[in-house]
Amino acid sequence: MPRLFTALEIPRDAALSLSLLRGGLPGARWIDVENYHLTLRFFGDVEGHTADEIANALDRVRRPAFSMKLSGVGAFGQKKPHSIWAGVSASPDLYALQGEIESICRRLRLPPDPRKFTPHVTLARLKNSNPRDIAGYLSARGNFASVPFSIGRFVLMSSRASFGGGPYIIEEAWPLVSAEYDRQSSFESNASEASRIVW
Protein backbone atom coordinates (compact mmCIF):
# COMPACT_ATOMS: atom_id res chain seq x y z
CA MET A 1 0.00 0.00 0.00
CA PRO A 2 1.26 3.50 -0.71
CA ARG A 3 1.77 5.94 2.14
CA LEU A 4 -0.45 8.97 1.70
CA PHE A 5 -0.08 12.54 2.95
CA THR A 6 -1.26 16.01 2.05
CA ALA A 7 1.46 18.50 1.23
CA LEU A 8 2.46 21.81 -0.28
CA GLU A 9 4.85 21.81 -3.21
CA ILE A 10 7.99 23.92 -3.08
CA PRO A 11 8.35 26.07 -6.24
CA ARG A 12 11.52 25.97 -8.28
CA ASP A 13 13.12 29.21 -7.04
CA ALA A 14 12.63 28.30 -3.38
CA ALA A 15 13.84 24.74 -4.04
CA LEU A 16 17.01 26.12 -5.63
CA SER A 17 17.70 28.28 -2.57
CA LEU A 18 17.18 25.19 -0.37
CA SER A 19 19.58 23.20 -2.55
CA LEU A 20 22.36 25.63 -1.58
CA LEU A 21 22.10 24.22 1.97
CA ARG A 22 23.19 20.77 0.77
CA GLY A 23 26.62 19.48 1.77
CA GLY A 24 29.06 20.11 4.57
CA LEU A 25 27.66 17.52 6.99
CA PRO A 26 29.17 14.00 7.17
CA GLY A 27 26.58 11.24 7.52
CA ALA A 28 23.78 13.27 5.90
CA ARG A 29 21.72 11.78 3.07
CA TRP A 30 20.40 14.80 1.18
CA ILE A 31 16.87 14.83 -0.18
CA ASP A 32 16.68 15.24 -3.96
CA VAL A 33 15.61 18.78 -4.89
CA GLU A 34 12.55 17.53 -6.82
CA ASN A 35 11.31 15.79 -3.67
CA TYR A 36 11.17 18.90 -1.46
CA HIS A 37 7.70 19.42 0.03
CA LEU A 38 5.95 20.57 3.19
CA THR A 39 3.78 17.86 4.76
CA LEU A 40 0.41 19.09 6.03
CA ARG A 41 -0.99 15.78 7.33
CA PHE A 42 0.46 12.29 7.20
CA PHE A 43 -2.11 9.51 6.79
CA GLY A 44 0.19 6.51 6.55
CA ASP A 45 -0.66 3.28 4.75
CA VAL A 46 -4.37 3.36 3.95
CA GLU A 47 -6.77 1.06 2.11
CA GLY A 48 -8.19 2.17 -1.25
CA HIS A 49 -11.67 2.95 0.09
CA THR A 50 -10.20 5.10 2.88
CA ALA A 51 -8.06 6.95 0.34
CA ASP A 52 -11.22 7.67 -1.67
CA GLU A 53 -13.00 8.98 1.46
CA ILE A 54 -10.07 11.29 2.21
CA ALA A 55 -9.95 12.62 -1.37
CA ASN A 56 -13.72 13.18 -1.45
CA ALA A 57 -13.61 15.10 1.84
CA LEU A 58 -10.68 17.24 0.67
CA ASP A 59 -12.79 18.28 -2.36
CA ARG A 60 -14.76 20.52 0.02
CA VAL A 61 -11.78 22.54 1.28
CA ARG A 62 -12.13 26.23 0.31
CA ARG A 63 -9.13 28.16 1.57
CA PRO A 64 -7.48 31.27 0.15
CA ALA A 65 -4.20 31.18 -1.74
CA PHE A 66 -1.41 32.69 0.35
CA SER A 67 2.24 33.64 0.43
CA MET A 68 4.85 31.70 2.39
CA LYS A 69 8.53 32.14 3.27
CA LEU A 70 11.07 29.56 4.41
CA SER A 71 13.26 30.67 7.27
CA GLY A 72 15.91 29.09 9.50
CA VAL A 73 17.22 25.54 9.79
CA GLY A 74 17.05 22.95 12.56
CA ALA A 75 17.27 19.26 13.42
CA PHE A 76 14.74 16.72 14.70
CA GLY A 77 15.83 14.29 17.41
CA GLN A 78 17.32 15.94 20.47
CA LYS A 79 19.61 13.21 21.81
CA LYS A 80 20.15 11.52 18.47
CA PRO A 81 19.34 13.89 15.58
CA HIS A 82 17.82 12.05 12.62
CA SER A 83 16.97 14.80 10.13
CA ILE A 84 17.79 18.36 9.07
CA TRP A 85 15.02 20.75 8.04
CA ALA A 86 14.27 24.28 6.89
CA GLY A 87 11.55 26.11 8.81
CA VAL A 88 8.69 28.37 7.81
CA SER A 89 8.00 31.97 8.84
CA ALA A 90 4.76 32.50 10.77
CA SER A 91 1.78 31.95 8.44
CA PRO A 92 -1.81 32.03 9.79
CA ASP A 93 -3.16 30.86 6.41
CA LEU A 94 -0.91 27.80 6.47
CA TYR A 95 -2.10 26.85 9.97
CA ALA A 96 -5.74 27.43 8.98
CA LEU A 97 -5.38 25.11 5.98
CA GLN A 98 -3.68 22.43 8.06
CA GLY A 99 -6.31 22.82 10.78
CA GLU A 100 -9.14 22.26 8.32
CA ILE A 101 -7.47 19.11 6.99
CA GLU A 102 -7.03 17.92 10.58
CA SER A 103 -10.75 18.50 11.23
CA ILE A 104 -11.58 16.40 8.17
CA CYS A 105 -9.41 13.60 9.59
CA ARG A 106 -11.33 13.71 12.87
CA ARG A 107 -14.66 13.56 11.04
CA LEU A 108 -13.43 10.52 9.10
CA ARG A 109 -12.28 8.98 12.40
CA LEU A 110 -8.72 8.58 11.17
CA PRO A 111 -6.08 7.88 13.82
CA PRO A 112 -4.61 11.13 15.17
CA ASP A 113 -1.12 12.09 14.07
CA PRO A 114 1.03 11.67 17.21
CA ARG A 115 3.38 14.44 16.08
CA LYS A 116 2.54 18.08 16.63
CA PHE A 117 2.33 19.98 13.34
CA THR A 118 5.67 21.72 12.83
CA PRO A 119 5.81 23.16 9.30
CA HIS A 120 9.15 22.34 7.68
CA VAL A 121 10.87 21.05 4.57
CA THR A 122 13.13 18.06 5.21
CA LEU A 123 16.59 18.62 3.71
CA ALA A 124 18.49 15.52 4.84
CA ARG A 125 18.23 12.27 6.79
CA LEU A 126 21.05 11.65 9.25
CA LYS A 127 22.83 8.41 10.05
CA ASN A 128 25.50 8.40 12.75
CA SER A 129 26.26 12.10 12.30
CA ASN A 130 28.41 13.68 14.98
CA PRO A 131 26.33 16.07 17.16
CA ARG A 132 29.19 18.57 17.06
CA ASP A 133 29.18 18.53 13.24
CA ILE A 134 25.39 19.01 13.26
CA ALA A 135 25.64 21.97 15.64
CA GLY A 136 28.33 23.54 13.44
CA TYR A 137 26.23 23.04 10.30
CA LEU A 138 23.12 24.61 11.88
CA SER A 139 25.08 27.52 13.32
CA ALA A 140 26.65 28.35 9.95
CA ARG A 141 23.28 28.35 8.18
CA GLY A 142 20.99 29.73 10.86
CA ASN A 143 20.25 32.94 8.94
CA PHE A 144 18.81 31.09 5.92
CA ALA A 145 15.69 32.67 4.41
CA SER A 146 14.00 32.25 1.04
CA VAL A 147 12.16 34.93 -0.85
CA PRO A 148 8.36 34.73 -0.29
CA PHE A 149 6.49 32.54 -2.75
CA SER A 150 2.84 31.90 -3.56
CA ILE A 151 0.94 28.77 -2.57
CA GLY A 152 -1.89 28.20 -5.04
CA ARG A 153 -2.80 24.58 -4.30
CA PHE A 154 -2.29 21.64 -1.97
CA VAL A 155 -1.81 18.04 -3.05
CA LEU A 156 -2.32 14.45 -1.98
CA MET A 157 1.00 12.66 -2.34
CA SER A 158 1.99 9.01 -2.12
CA SER A 159 5.30 7.32 -1.46
CA ARG A 160 6.51 3.77 -1.24
CA ALA A 161 8.36 2.63 1.87
CA SER A 162 12.04 3.42 1.33
CA PHE A 163 14.92 4.88 3.27
CA GLY A 164 14.61 8.66 3.24
CA GLY A 165 11.25 8.70 1.46
CA GLY A 166 10.54 9.29 -2.19
CA PRO A 167 9.98 9.12 -4.97
CA TYR A 168 6.80 11.05 -4.29
CA ILE A 169 3.82 10.95 -6.64
CA ILE A 170 1.04 13.56 -6.75
CA GLU A 171 -2.21 11.60 -6.68
CA GLU A 172 -4.57 14.58 -6.67
CA ALA A 173 -4.40 18.38 -6.36
CA TRP A 174 -6.85 21.00 -5.05
CA PRO A 175 -6.56 24.69 -5.92
CA LEU A 176 -6.67 27.32 -3.23
CA VAL A 177 -9.07 30.15 -3.92
CA SER A 178 -7.66 33.41 -5.26
CA ALA A 179 -9.15 36.66 -3.96
CA GLU A 180 -10.48 37.44 -7.44
CA TYR A 181 -12.23 34.05 -7.70
CA ASP A 182 -13.63 34.51 -4.21
CA ARG A 183 -15.10 37.92 -5.10
CA GLN A 184 -16.62 36.53 -8.31
CA SER A 185 -18.04 33.54 -6.43
CA SER A 186 -19.53 35.87 -3.82
CA PHE A 187 -21.01 38.09 -6.55
CA GLU A 188 -22.60 35.10 -8.30
CA SER A 189 -23.97 33.83 -5.00
CA ASN A 190 -25.49 37.24 -4.19
CA ALA A 191 -26.95 37.52 -7.71
CA SER A 192 -28.48 34.08 -7.37
CA GLU A 193 -29.93 35.03 -3.99
CA ALA A 194 -31.36 38.24 -5.46
CA SER A 195 -33.03 36.34 -8.32
CA ARG A 196 -34.67 34.00 -5.83
CA ILE A 197 -35.98 36.98 -3.87
CA VAL A 198 -37.30 38.63 -7.06
CA TRP A 199 -39.09 35.50 -8.16
PDB file of C-alpha atoms in Angstrom:
ATOM      1  CA  MET A   1       0.000   0.000   0.000  1.00  0.00           C
ATOM      2  CA  PRO A   2       1.263   3.505  -0.714  1.00  0.00           C
ATOM      3  CA  ARG A   3       1.772   5.939   2.136  1.00  0.00           C
ATOM      4  CA  LEU A   4      -0.445   8.974   1.704  1.00  0.00           C
ATOM      5  CA  PHE A   5      -0.081  12.535   2.954  1.00  0.00           C
ATOM      6  CA  THR A   6      -1.258  16.010   2.052  1.00  0.00           C
ATOM      7  CA  ALA A   7       1.455  18.503   1.230  1.00  0.00           C
ATOM      8  CA  LEU A   8       2.460  21.808  -0.277  1.00  0.00           C
ATOM      9  CA  GLU A   9       4.850  21.808  -3.206  1.00  0.00           C
ATOM     10  CA  ILE A  10       7.989  23.925  -3.078  1.00  0.00           C
ATOM     11  CA  PRO A  11       8.348  26.068  -6.242  1.00  0.00           C
ATOM     12  CA  ARG A  12      11.524  25.968  -8.284  1.00  0.00           C
ATOM     13  CA  ASP A  13      13.124  29.210  -7.038  1.00  0.00           C
ATOM     14  CA  ALA A  14      12.628  28.297  -3.375  1.00  0.00           C
ATOM     15  CA  ALA A  15      13.842  24.745  -4.042  1.00  0.00           C
ATOM     16  CA  LEU A  16      17.005  26.123  -5.632  1.00  0.00           C
ATOM     17  CA  SER A  17      17.696  28.279  -2.571  1.00  0.00           C
ATOM     18  CA  LEU A  18      17.181  25.188  -0.375  1.00  0.00           C
ATOM     19  CA  SER A  19      19.576  23.201  -2.548  1.00  0.00           C
ATOM     20  CA  LEU A  20      22.361  25.632  -1.583  1.00  0.00           C
ATOM     21  CA  LEU A  21      22.099  24.218   1.966  1.00  0.00           C
ATOM     22  CA  ARG A  22      23.193  20.768   0.771  1.00  0.00           C
ATOM     23  CA  GLY A  23      26.617  19.482   1.768  1.00  0.00           C
ATOM     24  CA  GLY A  24      29.061  20.106   4.572  1.00  0.00           C
ATOM     25  CA  LEU A  25      27.663  17.515   6.992  1.00  0.00           C
ATOM     26  CA  PRO A  26      29.172  14.000   7.167  1.00  0.00           C
ATOM     27  CA  GLY A  27      26.576  11.236   7.523  1.00  0.00           C
ATOM     28  CA  ALA A  28      23.784  13.265   5.896  1.00  0.00           C
ATOM     29  CA  ARG A  29      21.723  11.780   3.074  1.00  0.00           C
ATOM     30  CA  TRP A  30      20.404  14.803   1.184  1.00  0.00           C
ATOM     31  CA  ILE A  31      16.870  14.828  -0.183  1.00  0.00           C
ATOM     32  CA  ASP A  32      16.676  15.241  -3.964  1.00  0.00           C
ATOM     33  CA  VAL A  33      15.608  18.776  -4.888  1.00  0.00           C
ATOM     34  CA  GLU A  34      12.552  17.530  -6.825  1.00  0.00           C
ATOM     35  CA  ASN A  35      11.309  15.786  -3.667  1.00  0.00           C
ATOM     36  CA  TYR A  36      11.174  18.899  -1.457  1.00  0.00           C
ATOM     37  CA  HIS A  37       7.703  19.421   0.034  1.00  0.00           C
ATOM     38  CA  LEU A  38       5.955  20.567   3.193  1.00  0.00           C
ATOM     39  CA  THR A  39       3.781  17.858   4.764  1.00  0.00           C
ATOM     40  CA  LEU A  40       0.406  19.088   6.027  1.00  0.00           C
ATOM     41  CA  ARG A  41      -0.994  15.780   7.335  1.00  0.00           C
ATOM     42  CA  PHE A  42       0.464  12.288   7.205  1.00  0.00           C
ATOM     43  CA  PHE A  43      -2.115   9.509   6.794  1.00  0.00           C
ATOM     44  CA  GLY A  44       0.189   6.509   6.550  1.00  0.00           C
ATOM     45  CA  ASP A  45      -0.656   3.278   4.747  1.00  0.00           C
ATOM     46  CA  VAL A  46      -4.370   3.362   3.945  1.00  0.00           C
ATOM     47  CA  GLU A  47      -6.767   1.062   2.105  1.00  0.00           C
ATOM     48  CA  GLY A  48      -8.186   2.166  -1.248  1.00  0.00           C
ATOM     49  CA  HIS A  49     -11.671   2.947   0.086  1.00  0.00           C
ATOM     50  CA  THR A  50     -10.201   5.096   2.885  1.00  0.00           C
ATOM     51  CA  ALA A  51      -8.059   6.953   0.336  1.00  0.00           C
ATOM     52  CA  ASP A  52     -11.220   7.665  -1.672  1.00  0.00           C
ATOM     53  CA  GLU A  53     -12.996   8.985   1.455  1.00  0.00           C
ATOM     54  CA  ILE A  54     -10.069  11.289   2.205  1.00  0.00           C
ATOM     55  CA  ALA A  55      -9.950  12.617  -1.373  1.00  0.00           C
ATOM     56  CA  ASN A  56     -13.721  13.179  -1.455  1.00  0.00           C
ATOM     57  CA  ALA A  57     -13.614  15.098   1.836  1.00  0.00           C
ATOM     58  CA  LEU A  58     -10.684  17.245   0.666  1.00  0.00           C
ATOM     59  CA  ASP A  59     -12.787  18.279  -2.362  1.00  0.00           C
ATOM     60  CA  ARG A  60     -14.757  20.518   0.024  1.00  0.00           C
ATOM     61  CA  VAL A  61     -11.778  22.543   1.282  1.00  0.00           C
ATOM     62  CA  ARG A  62     -12.127  26.228   0.312  1.00  0.00           C
ATOM     63  CA  ARG A  63      -9.133  28.162   1.573  1.00  0.00           C
ATOM     64  CA  PRO A  64      -7.479  31.274   0.145  1.00  0.00           C
ATOM     65  CA  ALA A  65      -4.198  31.178  -1.739  1.00  0.00           C
ATOM     66  CA  PHE A  66      -1.405  32.692   0.346  1.00  0.00           C
ATOM     67  CA  SER A  67       2.243  33.638   0.435  1.00  0.00           C
ATOM     68  CA  MET A  68       4.853  31.701   2.392  1.00  0.00           C
ATOM     69  CA  LYS A  69       8.528  32.136   3.268  1.00  0.00           C
ATOM     70  CA  LEU A  70      11.074  29.560   4.411  1.00  0.00           C
ATOM     71  CA  SER A  71      13.257  30.674   7.273  1.00  0.00           C
ATOM     72  CA  GLY A  72      15.914  29.094   9.496  1.00  0.00           C
ATOM     73  CA  VAL A  73      17.225  25.536   9.791  1.00  0.00           C
ATOM     74  CA  GLY A  74      17.048  22.949  12.557  1.00  0.00           C
ATOM     75  CA  ALA A  75      17.270  19.263  13.420  1.00  0.00           C
ATOM     76  CA  PHE A  76      14.743  16.724  14.699  1.00  0.00           C
ATOM     77  CA  GLY A  77      15.833  14.292  17.407  1.00  0.00           C
ATOM     78  CA  GLN A  78      17.317  15.935  20.474  1.00  0.00           C
ATOM     79  CA  LYS A  79      19.610  13.215  21.809  1.00  0.00           C
ATOM     80  CA  LYS A  80      20.155  11.515  18.467  1.00  0.00           C
ATOM     81  CA  PRO A  81      19.343  13.888  15.582  1.00  0.00           C
ATOM     82  CA  HIS A  82      17.816  12.048  12.621  1.00  0.00           C
ATOM     83  CA  SER A  83      16.966  14.804  10.125  1.00  0.00           C
ATOM     84  CA  ILE A  84      17.790  18.357   9.070  1.00  0.00           C
ATOM     85  CA  TRP A  85      15.016  20.747   8.043  1.00  0.00           C
ATOM     86  CA  ALA A  86      14.273  24.283   6.888  1.00  0.00           C
ATOM     87  CA  GLY A  87      11.554  26.107   8.811  1.00  0.00           C
ATOM     88  CA  VAL A  88       8.691  28.372   7.806  1.00  0.00           C
ATOM     89  CA  SER A  89       8.004  31.972   8.842  1.00  0.00           C
ATOM     90  CA  ALA A  90       4.757  32.497  10.773  1.00  0.00           C
ATOM     91  CA  SER A  91       1.779  31.948   8.442  1.00  0.00           C
ATOM     92  CA  PRO A  92      -1.808  32.034   9.785  1.00  0.00           C
ATOM     93  CA  ASP A  93      -3.162  30.859   6.408  1.00  0.00           C
ATOM     94  CA  LEU A  94      -0.908  27.799   6.471  1.00  0.00           C
ATOM     95  CA  TYR A  95      -2.096  26.849   9.969  1.00  0.00           C
ATOM     96  CA  ALA A  96      -5.741  27.432   8.982  1.00  0.00           C
ATOM     97  CA  LEU A  97      -5.378  25.108   5.976  1.00  0.00           C
ATOM     98  CA  GLN A  98      -3.679  22.434   8.059  1.00  0.00           C
ATOM     99  CA  GLY A  99      -6.310  22.821  10.784  1.00  0.00           C
ATOM    100  CA  GLU A 100      -9.143  22.258   8.320  1.00  0.00           C
ATOM    101  CA  ILE A 101      -7.470  19.113   6.992  1.00  0.00           C
ATOM    102  CA  GLU A 102      -7.031  17.919  10.585  1.00  0.00           C
ATOM    103  CA  SER A 103     -10.752  18.503  11.231  1.00  0.00           C
ATOM    104  CA  ILE A 104     -11.576  16.399   8.165  1.00  0.00           C
ATOM    105  CA  CYS A 105      -9.407  13.601   9.586  1.00  0.00           C
ATOM    106  CA  ARG A 106     -11.325  13.706  12.870  1.00  0.00           C
ATOM    107  CA  ARG A 107     -14.663  13.560  11.037  1.00  0.00           C
ATOM    108  CA  LEU A 108     -13.429  10.521   9.095  1.00  0.00           C
ATOM    109  CA  ARG A 109     -12.281   8.979  12.399  1.00  0.00           C
ATOM    110  CA  LEU A 110      -8.721   8.584  11.170  1.00  0.00           C
ATOM    111  CA  PRO A 111      -6.075   7.882  13.819  1.00  0.00           C
ATOM    112  CA  PRO A 112      -4.607  11.131  15.173  1.00  0.00           C
ATOM    113  CA  ASP A 113      -1.118  12.089  14.069  1.00  0.00           C
ATOM    114  CA  PRO A 114       1.025  11.670  17.209  1.00  0.00           C
ATOM    115  CA  ARG A 115       3.380  14.437  16.075  1.00  0.00           C
ATOM    116  CA  LYS A 116       2.543  18.083  16.631  1.00  0.00           C
ATOM    117  CA  PHE A 117       2.328  19.980  13.339  1.00  0.00           C
ATOM    118  CA  THR A 118       5.674  21.722  12.832  1.00  0.00           C
ATOM    119  CA  PRO A 119       5.813  23.159   9.297  1.00  0.00           C
ATOM    120  CA  HIS A 120       9.146  22.336   7.678  1.00  0.00           C
ATOM    121  CA  VAL A 121      10.870  21.048   4.566  1.00  0.00           C
ATOM    122  CA  THR A 122      13.135  18.060   5.212  1.00  0.00           C
ATOM    123  CA  LEU A 123      16.591  18.624   3.712  1.00  0.00           C
ATOM    124  CA  ALA A 124      18.488  15.520   4.842  1.00  0.00           C
ATOM    125  CA  ARG A 125      18.230  12.266   6.792  1.00  0.00           C
ATOM    126  CA  LEU A 126      21.048  11.648   9.252  1.00  0.00           C
ATOM    127  CA  LYS A 127      22.830   8.414  10.052  1.00  0.00           C
ATOM    128  CA  ASN A 128      25.502   8.400  12.746  1.00  0.00           C
ATOM    129  CA  SER A 129      26.261  12.095  12.296  1.00  0.00           C
ATOM    130  CA  ASN A 130      28.407  13.678  14.983  1.00  0.00           C
ATOM    131  CA  PRO A 131      26.325  16.072  17.161  1.00  0.00           C
ATOM    132  CA  ARG A 132      29.193  18.572  17.062  1.00  0.00           C
ATOM    133  CA  ASP A 133      29.179  18.525  13.244  1.00  0.00           C
ATOM    134  CA  ILE A 134      25.391  19.011  13.263  1.00  0.00           C
ATOM    135  CA  ALA A 135      25.640  21.971  15.637  1.00  0.00           C
ATOM    136  CA  GLY A 136      28.325  23.540  13.444  1.00  0.00           C
ATOM    137  CA  TYR A 137      26.230  23.037  10.303  1.00  0.00           C
ATOM    138  CA  LEU A 138      23.121  24.606  11.878  1.00  0.00           C
ATOM    139  CA  SER A 139      25.077  27.515  13.319  1.00  0.00           C
ATOM    140  CA  ALA A 140      26.649  28.349   9.953  1.00  0.00           C
ATOM    141  CA  ARG A 141      23.280  28.346   8.177  1.00  0.00           C
ATOM    142  CA  GLY A 142      20.986  29.732  10.856  1.00  0.00           C
ATOM    143  CA  ASN A 143      20.253  32.940   8.943  1.00  0.00           C
ATOM    144  CA  PHE A 144      18.809  31.093   5.924  1.00  0.00           C
ATOM    145  CA  ALA A 145      15.687  32.668   4.409  1.00  0.00           C
ATOM    146  CA  SER A 146      14.003  32.248   1.044  1.00  0.00           C
ATOM    147  CA  VAL A 147      12.156  34.934  -0.850  1.00  0.00           C
ATOM    148  CA  PRO A 148       8.365  34.731  -0.286  1.00  0.00           C
ATOM    149  CA  PHE A 149       6.489  32.544  -2.752  1.00  0.00           C
ATOM    150  CA  SER A 150       2.842  31.895  -3.562  1.00  0.00           C
ATOM    151  CA  ILE A 151       0.942  28.772  -2.567  1.00  0.00           C
ATOM    152  CA  GLY A 152      -1.889  28.198  -5.040  1.00  0.00           C
ATOM    153  CA  ARG A 153      -2.805  24.584  -4.298  1.00  0.00           C
ATOM    154  CA  PHE A 154      -2.285  21.643  -1.973  1.00  0.00           C
ATOM    155  CA  VAL A 155      -1.805  18.044  -3.050  1.00  0.00           C
ATOM    156  CA  LEU A 156      -2.321  14.454  -1.978  1.00  0.00           C
ATOM    157  CA  MET A 157       1.002  12.657  -2.344  1.00  0.00           C
ATOM    158  CA  SER A 158       1.987   9.009  -2.120  1.00  0.00           C
ATOM    159  CA  SER A 159       5.299   7.322  -1.464  1.00  0.00           C
ATOM    160  CA  ARG A 160       6.508   3.770  -1.235  1.00  0.00           C
ATOM    161  CA  ALA A 161       8.359   2.634   1.865  1.00  0.00           C
ATOM    162  CA  SER A 162      12.040   3.419   1.325  1.00  0.00           C
ATOM    163  CA  PHE A 163      14.920   4.885   3.273  1.00  0.00           C
ATOM    164  CA  GLY A 164      14.608   8.659   3.242  1.00  0.00           C
ATOM    165  CA  GLY A 165      11.246   8.696   1.458  1.00  0.00           C
ATOM    166  CA  GLY A 166      10.538   9.288  -2.191  1.00  0.00           C
ATOM    167  CA  PRO A 167       9.981   9.119  -4.967  1.00  0.00           C
ATOM    168  CA  TYR A 168       6.797  11.054  -4.289  1.00  0.00           C
ATOM    169  CA  ILE A 169       3.824  10.953  -6.638  1.00  0.00           C
ATOM    170  CA  ILE A 170       1.043  13.562  -6.748  1.00  0.00           C
ATOM    171  CA  GLU A 171      -2.208  11.601  -6.676  1.00  0.00           C
ATOM    172  CA  GLU A 172      -4.567  14.581  -6.665  1.00  0.00           C
ATOM    173  CA  ALA A 173      -4.400  18.384  -6.361  1.00  0.00           C
ATOM    174  CA  TRP A 174      -6.846  20.996  -5.050  1.00  0.00           C
ATOM    175  CA  PRO A 175      -6.564  24.690  -5.922  1.00  0.00           C
ATOM    176  CA  LEU A 176      -6.671  27.319  -3.226  1.00  0.00           C
ATOM    177  CA  VAL A 177      -9.066  30.151  -3.917  1.00  0.00           C
ATOM    178  CA  SER A 178      -7.662  33.406  -5.258  1.00  0.00           C
ATOM    179  CA  ALA A 179      -9.150  36.662  -3.955  1.00  0.00           C
ATOM    180  CA  GLU A 180     -10.485  37.444  -7.441  1.00  0.00           C
ATOM    181  CA  TYR A 181     -12.233  34.050  -7.702  1.00  0.00           C
ATOM    182  CA  ASP A 182     -13.633  34.513  -4.206  1.00  0.00           C
ATOM    183  CA  ARG A 183     -15.103  37.918  -5.105  1.00  0.00           C
ATOM    184  CA  GLN A 184     -16.625  36.533  -8.311  1.00  0.00           C
ATOM    185  CA  SER A 185     -18.037  33.540  -6.433  1.00  0.00           C
ATOM    186  CA  SER A 186     -19.529  35.869  -3.822  1.00  0.00           C
ATOM    187  CA  PHE A 187     -21.013  38.089  -6.550  1.00  0.00           C
ATOM    188  CA  GLU A 188     -22.602  35.099  -8.302  1.00  0.00           C
ATOM    189  CA  SER A 189     -23.965  33.834  -5.003  1.00  0.00           C
ATOM    190  CA  ASN A 190     -25.489  37.240  -4.195  1.00  0.00           C
ATOM    191  CA  ALA A 191     -26.950  37.520  -7.708  1.00  0.00           C
ATOM    192  CA  SER A 192     -28.475  34.077  -7.368  1.00  0.00           C
ATOM    193  CA  GLU A 193     -29.928  35.027  -3.988  1.00  0.00           C
ATOM    194  CA  ALA A 194     -31.362  38.241  -5.458  1.00  0.00           C
ATOM    195  CA  SER A 195     -33.026  36.341  -8.322  1.00  0.00           C
ATOM    196  CA  ARG A 196     -34.666  34.005  -5.826  1.00  0.00           C
ATOM    197  CA  ILE A 197     -35.977  36.982  -3.874  1.00  0.00           C
ATOM    198  CA  VAL A 198     -37.302  38.625  -7.061  1.00  0.00           C
ATOM    199  CA  TRP A 199     -39.087  35.502  -8.162  1.00  0.00           C
TER     200      TRP A 199
END
